[in-house]
Amino acid sequence: MKLAHEFLQEKGYEFLEPEPASEDDLLRVHDGDYLWNLRKGLVEDGDTPAYDNIFEFARLSAGGALMASRIGGFSIMRPPGHHAGVFGAALGVATRGFCYLNNIAIAVKALGKQTLILDVDGHHGNGTQEVFQGDPKVTYVSVHRHPHYPGTGFRSEANCLNFPLPADVGEMRYLETLDKALGMIVAERFEVVAVSAGFDTYAGDLASLGLSDSSYMEIGKRIAGLGKPTFFVLEGGYMGEKVGRGIDQLLQGYEG
Ligand SMILES: [Zn+2]
């Protein structure tokens, strides 16, 4: 993220520093015992260690999502969030996939509006699905690689529309699938669009779908086409400067 941040600074983006999310913000999404254990450093799995002060970092990352939701911005904070469910690991998955608090869920719950969550990270957001499955205010749409971690999201369930794709399918099939997904929702129903913006779909990254810079611009254009107030929250993407390039392309597509 340091490399991505430097790249975005050179591009002239403006940066704001968030406040940590409040206890009330966290409790709208997560179980109280989970939060207590997280704060005490008692929750740990193979992907998601109990680093010193990780609860405070995660609270700040959730605060970034809250700030983005209020100003229509892009939170570039880490750790990511979409694998974190109500009690930690979500939908029976063994690990939390680098996620501690579900940043986008915390922001969406705080807004309390009719929301479309579009998850373009290469992994399925099992935590986000767990939080919102059956929620009449929220529709969750995810395009992700399958079979792959976390193994969920191979079919749609209720208000959670899942579009699994095989590894490295490439931009053309990815965009066809995204268009199909967005064609199934009625944008007018929603007051706000919340984007779980992951960049591990880049060719060669952890959940590669064979995408490149231009793909993110195309994704941004489609998000703009929904015509709703929108905010973005960073999820995955592990190739340094490329994450910065992806964010810039996505926002250029969206603003253009
Ligand atoms: Zn991911």
XYZ file of N, CA and C and ligand atoms in Angstrom:
769
model
N 0.825 -1.209 0.000
C 0.000 0.000 0.000
C 0.853 1.250 0.000
N 2.080 1.122 0.544
C 2.976 2.271 0.526
C 3.291 2.644 -0.936
N 3.576 1.644 -1.746
C 3.860 1.900 -3.167
C 2.624 2.449 -3.877
N 1.472 1.884 -3.562
C 0.228 2.352 -4.183
C -0.053 3.801 -3.783
N 0.165 4.095 -2.507
C -0.057 5.446 -1.992
C 0.853 6.442 -2.704
N 2.139 6.074 -2.840
C 3.100 6.954 -3.529
C 2.649 7.209 -4.964
N 2.206 6.153 -5.621
C 1.754 6.285 -7.007
C 0.581 7.259 -7.099
N -0.376 7.120 -6.181
C -1.580 7.971 -6.220
C -1.243 9.416 -5.832
N -0.270 9.573 -4.954
C 0.182 10.929 -4.596
C 0.764 11.630 -5.821
N 1.592 10.896 -6.560
C 2.189 11.467 -7.777
C 1.127 11.842 -8.803
N 0.021 11.112 -8.790
C -1.085 11.404 -9.718
C -1.903 12.615 -9.271
N -1.618 13.110 -8.043
C -2.291 14.325 -7.592
C -3.572 14.113 -6.804
N -3.818 12.894 -6.354
C -5.020 12.662 -5.533
C -4.880 13.340 -4.179
N -6.022 13.731 -3.621
C -6.066 14.353 -2.288
C -6.324 13.260 -1.240
N -5.632 13.356 -0.113
C -5.785 12.339 0.939
C -6.313 12.946 2.233
N -7.191 12.194 2.905
C -7.731 12.592 4.205
C -7.439 11.457 5.181
N -7.285 11.795 6.468
C -7.033 10.755 7.470
C -8.292 10.478 8.277
N -8.686 9.212 8.363
C -9.924 8.872 9.069
C -9.738 8.801 10.580
N -10.867 8.837 11.292
C -10.929 8.520 12.721
C -11.265 7.032 12.847
N -10.849 6.402 13.939
C -11.246 4.992 14.127
C -12.767 4.850 14.226
N -13.291 3.731 13.733
C -14.721 3.450 13.873
C -15.055 3.308 15.359
N -16.269 3.702 15.730
C -16.687 3.620 17.136
C -17.177 2.206 17.465
N -17.286 1.932 18.739
C -17.826 0.647 19.217
C -19.225 0.394 18.623
N -20.063 1.439 18.615
C -21.418 1.293 18.059
C -21.370 0.904 16.587
N -20.447 1.529 15.835
C -20.298 1.198 14.414
C -19.970 -0.289 14.246
N -19.041 -0.780 15.081
C -18.594 -2.178 14.958
C -19.706 -3.151 15.352
N -20.463 -2.772 16.384
C -21.497 -3.685 16.908
C -22.701 -3.829 15.980
N -22.853 -2.939 14.993
C -23.929 -3.117 14.005
C -23.642 -4.315 13.099
N -22.375 -4.744 13.054
C -21.972 -5.834 12.158
C -21.461 -7.048 12.930
N -20.631 -6.806 13.947
C -19.927 -7.916 14.593
C -20.463 -8.226 15.990
N -20.320 -9.494 16.343
C -20.684 -9.984 17.671
C -19.756 -9.376 18.743
N -20.334 -9.024 19.876
C -19.565 -8.389 20.951
C -18.415 -9.241 21.472
N -18.629 -10.541 21.592
C -17.562 -11.427 22.095
C -16.405 -11.501 21.097
N -16.744 -11.526 19.804
C -15.679 -11.528 18.787
C -14.828 -10.271 18.914
N -15.488 -9.130 19.067
C -14.750 -7.861 19.176
C -13.860 -7.848 20.416
N -14.379 -8.370 21.512
C -13.612 -8.406 22.767
C -12.361 -9.277 22.596
N -12.557 -10.461 21.993
C -11.423 -11.370 21.777
C -10.391 -10.782 20.811
N -10.887 -10.079 19.805
C -9.995 -9.444 18.829
C -9.151 -8.371 19.520
N -9.794 -7.584 20.358
C -9.104 -6.516 21.083
C -8.025 -7.084 22.003
N -8.319 -8.254 22.584
C -7.376 -8.885 23.519
C -6.295 -9.701 22.800
N -6.360 -9.761 21.460
C -5.356 -10.545 20.726
C -5.572 -12.043 20.837
N -6.819 -12.466 21.029
C -7.111 -13.883 21.272
C -7.632 -14.612 20.033
N -7.809 -13.889 18.924
C -8.315 -14.552 17.718
C -7.194 -14.601 16.692
N -6.929 -15.788 16.190
C -5.811 -15.954 15.271
C -6.095 -17.137 14.352
N -5.728 -17.018 13.080
C -5.749 -18.185 12.201
C -4.568 -18.093 11.249
N -4.387 -19.114 10.436
C -3.200 -19.219 9.587
C -2.986 -18.034 8.653
N -4.075 -17.418 8.178
C -3.965 -16.255 7.282
C -3.910 -14.949 8.049
N -4.432 -14.957 9.256
C -4.856 -13.715 9.906
C -4.336 -13.673 11.344
N -3.038 -13.353 11.496
C -2.419 -13.419 12.828
C -2.923 -12.321 13.774
N -2.725 -12.559 15.063
C -3.067 -11.558 16.087
C -1.867 -10.610 16.258
N -1.603 -9.807 15.238
C -0.506 -8.833 15.306
C -0.734 -7.861 16.470
N 0.355 -7.318 17.011
C 0.235 -6.297 18.061
C -0.655 -5.160 17.572
N -1.611 -4.765 18.408
C -2.484 -3.613 18.120
C -3.318 -3.750 16.849
N -3.515 -4.977 16.362
C -4.250 -5.131 15.100
C -5.687 -4.613 15.233
N -6.249 -4.720 16.423
C -7.622 -4.220 16.604
C -7.689 -2.723 16.307
N -6.688 -1.979 16.758
C -6.682 -0.529 16.520
C -6.479 -0.204 15.040
N -5.599 -0.970 14.374
C -5.424 -0.765 12.926
C -6.724 -1.080 12.183
N -7.368 -2.164 12.570
C -8.605 -2.572 11.896
C -9.711 -1.533 12.121
N -9.744 -0.983 13.321
C -10.748 0.043 13.639
C -10.529 1.308 12.782
N -9.261 1.603 12.535
C -8.920 2.755 11.698
C -9.306 2.475 10.231
N -9.079 1.236 9.795
C -9.454 0.854 8.434
C -10.979 0.936 8.259
N -11.715 0.474 9.265
C -13.184 0.596 9.217
C -13.586 2.073 9.201
N -12.843 2.899 9.949
C -13.093 4.344 9.939
C -12.866 4.944 8.554
N -11.911 4.401 7.814
C -11.675 4.841 6.430
C -12.893 4.567 5.558
N -13.480 3.390 5.737
C -14.683 3.043 4.966
C -15.842 3.967 5.333
N -15.978 4.251 6.622
C -17.050 5.165 7.062
C -16.858 6.542 6.446
N -15.616 7.024 6.452
C -15.343 8.342 5.872
C -15.637 8.330 4.364
N -15.192 7.289 3.679
C -15.448 7.178 2.237
C -16.946 7.207 1.954
N -17.726 6.546 2.813
C -19.178 6.477 2.587
C -19.833 7.846 2.773
N -19.250 8.681 3.625
C -19.846 9.997 3.880
C -19.507 10.996 2.781
N -18.336 10.856 2.172
C -17.876 11.873 1.209
C -17.841 11.362 -0.230
N -18.237 10.100 -0.438
C -18.147 9.542 -1.785
C -16.705 9.361 -2.218
N -15.894 8.862 -1.309
C -14.461 8.694 -1.586
C -14.050 7.253 -1.771
N -12.738 7.057 -1.761
C -12.141 5.732 -1.908
C -11.250 5.503 -0.704
N -11.582 4.517 0.127
C -10.704 4.195 1.255
C -9.606 3.249 0.802
N -8.343 3.690 0.964
C -7.218 2.810 0.605
C -6.630 2.142 1.855
N -7.440 2.061 2.906
C -6.936 1.508 4.162
C -6.846 -0.018 4.123
N -5.910 -0.555 4.871
C -5.775 -1.973 5.174
C -5.782 -2.117 6.696
N -6.148 -3.243 7.286
C -6.464 -4.495 6.604
C -7.791 -4.452 5.857
N -7.939 -5.389 4.881
C -9.195 -5.484 4.132
C -10.300 -6.051 5.021
N -11.496 -6.264 4.453
C -12.611 -6.636 5.332
C -13.573 -7.703 4.865
N -13.664 -7.971 3.554
C -14.874 -8.693 3.091
C -14.959 -10.175 3.468
N -13.880 -10.755 4.023
C -13.986 -12.139 4.535
C -14.408 -12.188 6.007
N -14.449 -11.048 6.678
C -14.799 -11.041 8.109
C -16.314 -11.049 8.274
N -16.819 -12.055 8.973
C -18.253 -12.179 9.220
C -18.625 -11.730 10.625
N -19.840 -12.044 11.002
C -20.376 -11.586 12.291
C -19.489 -12.054 13.451
N -19.053 -13.317 13.408
C -18.279 -13.907 14.509
C -16.808 -14.095 14.135
N -16.356 -13.465 13.063
C -14.980 -13.688 12.589
C -15.031 -14.448 11.280
N -14.504 -15.675 11.273
C -14.549 -16.491 10.053
C -16.019 -16.712 9.666
N -16.312 -16.601 8.352
C -17.714 -16.525 7.904
C -18.122 -17.723 7.052
N -19.392 -18.080 7.152
C -20.023 -19.122 6.322
C -19.249 -20.441 6.371
N -18.715 -20.770 7.552
C -18.054 -22.064 7.719
C -16.641 -22.148 7.184
N -16.092 -21.028 6.699
C -14.715 -21.005 6.195
C -13.759 -21.004 7.404
N -12.598 -21.654 7.266
C -11.712 -21.843 8.429
C -10.947 -20.582 8.825
N -10.693 -19.684 7.883
C -9.859 -18.515 8.177
C -10.583 -17.219 7.808
N -9.978 -16.107 8.205
C -10.558 -14.798 7.907
C -9.844 -14.095 6.743
N -8.930 -14.809 6.063
C -8.353 -14.271 4.819
C -7.833 -12.846 4.923
N -7.014 -12.573 5.934
C -6.373 -11.253 6.188
C -7.354 -10.196 6.705
N -8.617 -10.575 6.965
C -9.635 -9.593 7.363
C -9.969 -9.709 8.857
N -10.155 -8.579 9.515
C -10.466 -8.553 10.953
C -11.860 -7.974 11.194
N -12.123 -6.821 10.588
C -13.439 -6.176 10.684
C -13.944 -5.968 9.267
N -15.253 -6.133 9.063
C -15.788 -5.994 7.708
C -16.071 -4.514 7.417
N -15.059 -3.857 6.852
C -15.097 -2.398 6.661
C -16.319 -1.945 5.872
N -16.569 -2.596 4.739
C -17.672 -2.127 3.879
C -19.019 -2.391 4.560
N -19.127 -3.500 5.257
C -20.382 -3.795 5.963
C -20.630 -2.759 7.060
N -19.575 -2.373 7.752
C -19.693 -1.370 8.817
C -20.176 -0.038 8.228
N -19.637 0.332 7.080
C -20.051 1.594 6.434
C -21.496 1.506 5.932
N -21.860 0.376 5.331
C -23.219 0.219 4.780
C -24.255 0.209 5.904
N -23.963 -0.483 6.989
C -24.890 -0.511 8.137
C -25.049 0.882 8.741
N -23.951 1.630 8.818
C -24.020 2.968 9.410
C -24.886 3.895 8.555
N -24.791 3.752 7.222
C -25.621 4.581 6.336
C -27.097 4.228 6.479
N -27.388 2.926 6.581
C -28.764 2.461 6.739
C -29.645 2.719 5.529
N -29.032 2.825 4.346
C -29.797 3.111 3.120
C -29.942 1.857 2.265
N -30.849 1.954 1.275
C -30.962 0.887 0.274
C -29.658 0.872 -0.513
N -28.891 -0.207 -0.383
C -27.530 -0.212 -0.923
C -27.277 -1.407 -1.825
N -26.616 -1.127 -2.937
C -26.055 -2.187 -3.765
C -24.584 -2.296 -3.406
N -24.171 -3.465 -2.930
C -22.745 -3.710 -2.712
C -22.233 -4.490 -3.916
N -21.284 -3.907 -4.622
C -20.658 -4.582 -5.755
C -19.244 -4.968 -5.340
N -18.976 -6.267 -5.336
C -17.685 -6.785 -4.863
C -16.902 -7.296 -6.075
N -15.875 -6.524 -6.461
C -15.073 -6.912 -7.629
C -13.699 -7.451 -7.227
N -13.529 -7.742 -5.937
C -12.316 -8.458 -5.529
C -12.341 -9.847 -6.173
N -11.161 -10.434 -6.373
C -11.090 -11.745 -7.016
C -11.589 -12.895 -6.155
N -11.740 -12.644 -4.848
C -12.262 -13.665 -3.938
C -13.721 -13.342 -3.585
N -14.477 -14.387 -3.272
C -15.857 -14.153 -2.833
C -15.852 -13.519 -1.434
N -16.692 -12.499 -1.244
C -16.791 -11.830 0.060
C -17.745 -12.574 0.979
N -17.269 -13.709 1.494
C -18.145 -14.543 2.326
C -18.600 -13.822 3.596
N -17.741 -12.939 4.126
C -18.131 -12.182 5.320
C -19.268 -11.228 5.006
N -19.150 -10.526 3.902
C -20.190 -9.563 3.514
C -21.501 -10.295 3.235
N -21.407 -11.434 2.533
C -22.638 -12.203 2.291
C -23.278 -12.630 3.612
N -22.451 -13.112 4.544
C -23.002 -13.560 5.829
C -23.735 -12.422 6.547
N -23.135 -11.228 6.519
C -23.726 -10.085 7.230
C -25.068 -9.685 6.608
N -25.171 -9.725 5.278
C -26.342 -9.127 4.615
C -27.336 -10.123 4.039
N -27.037 -11.431 4.072
C -27.964 -12.394 3.475
C -29.342 -12.268 4.134
N -30.362 -12.006 3.300
C -31.726 -11.834 3.812
C -32.069 -10.414 4.222
N -31.126 -9.497 4.133
C -31.369 -8.093 4.510
C -32.123 -7.393 3.369
N -33.346 -6.913 3.631
C -34.143 -6.329 2.544
C -33.581 -5.013 1.997
N -32.672 -4.383 2.730
C -32.125 -3.100 2.271
C -30.931 -3.248 1.340
N -30.338 -4.441 1.318
C -29.039 -4.589 0.656
C -29.074 -5.712 -0.369
N -28.502 -5.450 -1.542
C -28.231 -6.514 -2.505
C -26.721 -6.607 -2.658
N -26.213 -7.825 -2.599
C -24.778 -8.074 -2.720
C -24.519 -8.774 -4.046
N -23.634 -8.209 -4.856
C -23.265 -8.794 -6.144
C -21.755 -9.012 -6.157
N -21.336 -10.231 -6.430
C -19.898 -10.532 -6.426
C -19.502 -11.302 -7.681
N -18.439 -10.847 -8.327
C -17.811 -11.578 -9.436
C -16.440 -12.016 -8.925
N -16.188 -13.316 -8.931
C -14.965 -13.811 -8.286
C -14.522 -15.128 -8.888
N -13.302 -15.504 -8.528
C -12.731 -16.752 -9.037
C -13.259 -17.943 -8.233
N -13.557 -19.025 -8.954
C -14.019 -20.254 -8.312
C -13.691 -21.430 -9.214
N -13.216 -22.556 -8.712
C -12.942 -22.823 -7.296
C -11.667 -22.117 -6.817
N -11.753 -21.545 -5.639
C -10.642 -20.795 -5.064
C -11.026 -20.409 -3.639
N -10.056 -19.934 -2.845
C -10.385 -19.423 -1.512
C -11.476 -18.352 -1.636
N -12.462 -18.258 -0.764
C -12.735 -19.104 0.406
C -13.626 -20.312 0.109
N -13.982 -20.520 -1.173
C -14.765 -21.698 -1.541
C -16.266 -21.478 -1.531
N -16.704 -20.324 -1.060
C -18.132 -19.989 -1.030
C -18.493 -19.219 -2.305
N -19.774 -18.918 -2.473
C -20.184 -18.059 -3.584
C -20.257 -18.752 -4.924
N -20.457 -20.079 -4.911
C -20.565 -20.796 -6.192
C -21.975 -20.719 -6.768
N -22.948 -20.233 -5.962
C -24.279 -19.982 -6.505
C -24.900 -18.794 -5.766
N -25.944 -18.224 -6.374
C -26.617 -17.094 -5.741
C -27.552 -17.597 -4.653
N -27.685 -16.797 -3.600
C -28.592 -17.149 -2.514
C -29.335 -15.895 -2.084
N -30.668 -15.919 -2.245
C -31.527 -14.800 -1.847
C -31.026 -13.491 -2.468
N -30.697 -12.516 -1.647
C -30.261 -11.197 -2.124
C -28.764 -11.149 -2.417
N -28.105 -12.298 -2.444
C -26.661 -12.352 -2.730
C -26.456 -13.024 -4.083
N -26.057 -12.222 -5.058
C -25.915 -12.717 -6.434
C -24.440 -12.973 -6.719
N -24.124 -14.234 -6.948
C -22.728 -14.634 -7.103
C -22.424 -15.105 -8.514
N -21.296 -14.642 -9.042
C -20.894 -14.949 -10.411
C -19.477 -15.502 -10.399
N -19.354 -16.831 -10.195
C -18.030 -17.444 -10.175
C -17.445 -17.564 -11.581
N -16.150 -17.367 -11.688
C -15.444 -17.478 -12.965
C -14.172 -18.309 -12.770
N -13.784 -19.081 -13.789
C -12.524 -19.831 -13.670
C -11.302 -18.906 -13.708
N -10.186 -19.397 -13.204
C -8.940 -18.627 -13.146
C -8.579 -18.046 -14.515
N -8.075 -16.822 -14.513
C -7.469 -16.205 -15.696
C -8.371 -16.182 -16.933
N -9.663 -15.910 -16.738
C -10.581 -15.898 -17.891
C -10.340 -14.728 -18.834
N -9.755 -13.667 -18.316
C -9.450 -12.519 -19.179
C -10.549 -11.472 -19.181
N -10.159 -10.267 -19.678
C -11.029 -9.097 -19.588
C -12.368 -9.272 -20.299
N -12.358 -9.866 -21.477
C -13.602 -9.910 -22.260
C -14.692 -10.681 -21.517
N -14.330 -11.879 -21.050
C -15.344 -12.682 -20.371
C -15.692 -12.096 -19.004
N -14.713 -11.475 -18.375
C -14.983 -10.827 -17.088
C -16.040 -9.741 -17.266
N -15.837 -8.878 -18.260
C -16.761 -7.754 -18.452
C -18.139 -8.229 -18.915
N -18.159 -9.283 -19.724
C -19.462 -9.874 -20.106
C -20.221 -10.324 -18.863
N -19.493 -10.941 -17.940
C -20.118 -11.443 -16.713
C -20.587 -10.288 -15.833
N -19.749 -9.257 -15.723
C -20.131 -8.086 -14.920
C -21.379 -7.423 -15.513
N -21.420 -7.306 -16.832
C -22.596 -6.712 -17.481
C -23.850 -7.540 -17.209
N -23.692 -8.858 -17.261
C -24.824 -9.750 -16.978
C -25.293 -9.544 -15.537
N -24.323 -9.463 -14.618
C -24.649 -9.289 -13.189
C -25.404 -7.973 -12.975
N -24.889 -6.902 -13.557
C -25.510 -5.589 -13.355
C -26.848 -5.507 -14.079
N -27.008 -6.313 -15.138
C -28.283 -6.373 -15.849
C -29.382 -7.019 -15.024
N -29.000 -7.757 -13.995
C -29.997 -8.462 -13.172
C -30.520 -7.614 -12.020
N -29.892 -6.464 -11.778
C -30.370 -5.622 -10.673
C -31.058 -4.378 -11.242
N -31.945 -3.819 -10.436
C -32.661 -2.605 -10.835
C -32.026 -1.441 -10.087
N -31.165 -0.686 -10.788
C -30.362 0.350 -10.124
C -31.225 1.387 -9.415
N -32.415 1.667 -9.981
C -33.290 2.702 -9.398
C -33.695 2.371 -7.957
N -33.680 1.091 -7.626
C -34.062 0.651 -6.278
C -33.110 1.147 -5.197
N -31.881 1.486 -5.587
C -30.834 1.743 -4.595
C -30.554 3.234 -4.448
N -30.231 3.611 -3.209
C -29.848 4.994 -2.933
C -28.342 5.183 -3.048
N -27.610 4.108 -2.874
C -26.146 4.225 -2.865
C -25.517 2.920 -3.367
N -24.356 3.068 -3.988
C -23.575 1.909 -4.430
C -22.274 1.884 -3.629
N -22.000 0.736 -3.008
C -20.769 0.544 -2.233
C -19.925 -0.498 -2.953
N -18.704 -0.144 -3.297
C -17.861 -1.046 -4.086
C -16.747 -1.634 -3.220
N -16.723 -2.960 -3.098
C -15.572 -3.653 -2.518
C -14.563 -3.786 -3.646
N -13.578 -2.867 -3.632
C -12.646 -2.743 -4.754
C -11.378 -3.533 -4.455
N -11.302 -4.707 -5.040
C -10.102 -5.531 -4.907
C -9.371 -5.572 -6.232
N -8.053 -5.723 -6.149
C -7.235 -5.711 -7.369
C -6.402 -6.988 -7.494
N -6.802 -8.032 -6.742
C -6.093 -9.311 -6.876
C -6.599 -10.105 -8.073
N -7.479 -9.474 -8.899
C -7.880 -10.041 -10.189
C -6.852 -9.750 -11.284
N -5.864 -8.874 -10.950
C -4.783 -8.591 -11.907
C -4.113 -9.898 -12.329
N -3.744 -10.002 -13.596
C -2.996 -11.165 -14.072
C -1.775 -11.370 -13.178
N -1.662 -12.562 -12.603
C -0.513 -12.896 -11.769
C -0.705 -12.665 -10.289
N -1.780 -12.008 -9.887
C -2.007 -11.777 -8.451
C -2.757 -12.978 -7.834
N -3.028 -12.893 -6.540
C -3.515 -14.044 -5.757
C -4.807 -14.675 -6.258
N -5.668 -13.886 -6.898
C -6.937 -14.442 -7.394
C -7.083 -14.059 -8.863
N -5.989 -14.197 -9.605
C -5.952 -13.685 -10.979
C -7.142 -14.154 -11.824
N -7.782 -13.157 -12.465
C -8.760 -13.453 -13.510
C -8.222 -12.937 -14.845
N -6.917 -12.647 -14.853
C -6.263 -12.231 -16.094
C -6.575 -10.802 -16.501
N -6.906 -9.937 -15.527
C -7.239 -8.546 -15.862
C -5.974 -7.693 -15.953
N -6.108 -6.523 -16.619
C -4.997 -5.579 -16.746
C -5.524 -4.172 -16.467
N -4.643 -3.164 -16.570
C -5.040 -1.786 -16.245
C -6.361 -1.381 -16.897
N -6.483 -1.658 -18.196
C -7.668 -1.202 -18.938
C -8.953 -1.814 -18.389
N -8.838 -3.016 -17.805
C -10.035 -3.683 -17.273
C -10.659 -2.858 -16.155
N -9.800 -2.248 -15.321
C -10.320 -1.498 -14.172
C -11.002 -0.206 -14.626
N -10.483 0.364 -15.719
C -11.171 1.533 -16.271
C -12.564 1.143 -16.757
N -12.658 -0.008 -17.408
C -13.963 -0.484 -17.900
C -14.917 -0.762 -16.741
N -14.392 -1.322 -15.668
C -15.226 -1.580 -14.486
C -15.742 -0.250 -13.929
N -14.844 0.744 -13.856
C -15.235 2.071 -13.353
C -16.346 2.701 -14.176
N -16.275 2.542 -15.497
C -17.320 3.092 -16.381
C -18.668 2.458 -16.083
N -18.650 1.156 -15.849
C -19.908 0.449 -15.584
C -20.500 0.877 -14.241
N -19.646 1.141 -13.264
C -20.135 1.607 -11.958
C -20.768 2.996 -12.122
N -20.112 3.862 -12.885
C -20.675 5.196 -13.144
C -22.023 5.080 -13.829
N -22.151 4.079 -14.718
C -23.392 3.877 -15.468
C -24.591 3.585 -14.577
N -24.349 3.156 -13.353
C -25.467 2.897 -12.423
C -26.112 4.203 -11.970
N -25.357 5.306 -12.069
C -25.922 6.632 -11.830
C -26.297 6.907 -10.383
N -25.581 6.335 -9.434
C -25.910 6.506 -8.011
C -24.705 7.047 -7.244
N -24.957 7.736 -6.111
C -23.829 8.092 -5.239
C -23.056 6.822 -4.887
N -21.748 6.906 -4.959
C -20.919 5.692 -4.858
C -19.720 5.940 -3.947
N -19.355 4.920 -3.178
C -18.066 4.964 -2.490
C -17.355 3.627 -2.658
N -16.050 3.668 -2.433
C -15.190 2.520 -2.718
C -14.367 2.168 -1.473
N -14.232 0.884 -1.231
C -13.422 0.422 -0.095
C -12.443 -0.628 -0.611
N -11.174 -0.434 -0.335
C -10.154 -1.372 -0.816
C -10.310 -2.733 -0.149
N -10.185 -3.780 -0.946
C -10.080 -5.145 -0.410
C -8.676 -5.657 -0.718
N -8.561 -6.688 -1.587
C -7.250 -7.267 -1.872
C -6.514 -6.552 -2.987
N -5.377 -7.164 -3.369
C -4.471 -6.592 -4.370
C -3.100 -6.537 -3.732
N -2.169 -7.315 -4.274
C -0.933 -7.588 -3.527
C 0.321 -7.320 -4.362
N 0.180 -6.497 -5.411
C 1.348 -6.249 -6.256
C 1.729 -4.767 -6.249
N 1.742 -4.174 -5.054
C 2.299 -2.844 -4.839
C 1.777 -1.781 -5.777
N 2.677 -1.237 -6.600
C 2.308 -0.117 -7.463
C 1.110 -0.454 -8.344
N 0.972 -1.725 -8.729
C -0.165 -2.106 -9.589
C -1.494 -1.819 -8.906
N -1.533 -1.924 -7.582
C -2.765 -1.598 -6.858
C -3.073 -0.113 -7.049
N -2.030 0.726 -6.968
C -2.218 2.153 -7.210
C -2.708 2.417 -8.628
N -2.126 1.723 -9.584
C -2.550 1.887 -10.983
C -4.000 1.456 -11.155
N -4.365 0.342 -10.536
C -5.740 -0.155 -10.633
C -6.737 0.837 -10.046
N -6.387 1.406 -8.881
C -7.277 2.391 -8.246
C -7.445 3.601 -9.171
N -6.334 4.077 -9.713
C -6.379 5.237 -10.610
C -7.231 4.945 -11.849
N -7.052 3.779 -12.434
C -7.828 3.411 -13.628
C -9.315 3.294 -13.297
N -9.619 2.670 -12.188
C -11.020 2.507 -11.770
C -11.684 3.873 -11.600
N -10.969 4.771 -10.919
C -11.541 6.102 -10.660
C -11.612 6.932 -11.939
N -10.617 6.794 -12.809
C -10.689 7.503 -14.101
C -11.897 7.030 -14.906
N -12.110 5.724 -14.926
C -13.275 5.188 -15.629
C -14.568 5.678 -15.018
N -14.603 5.709 -13.697
C -15.804 6.143 -12.971
C -16.070 7.634 -13.204
N -15.030 8.451 -13.105
C -15.229 9.909 -13.214
C -15.363 10.364 -14.664
N -14.747 9.610 -15.578
C -14.831 9.977 -16.984
C -16.233 9.815 -17.517
Zn -9.189 -10.988 -2.624
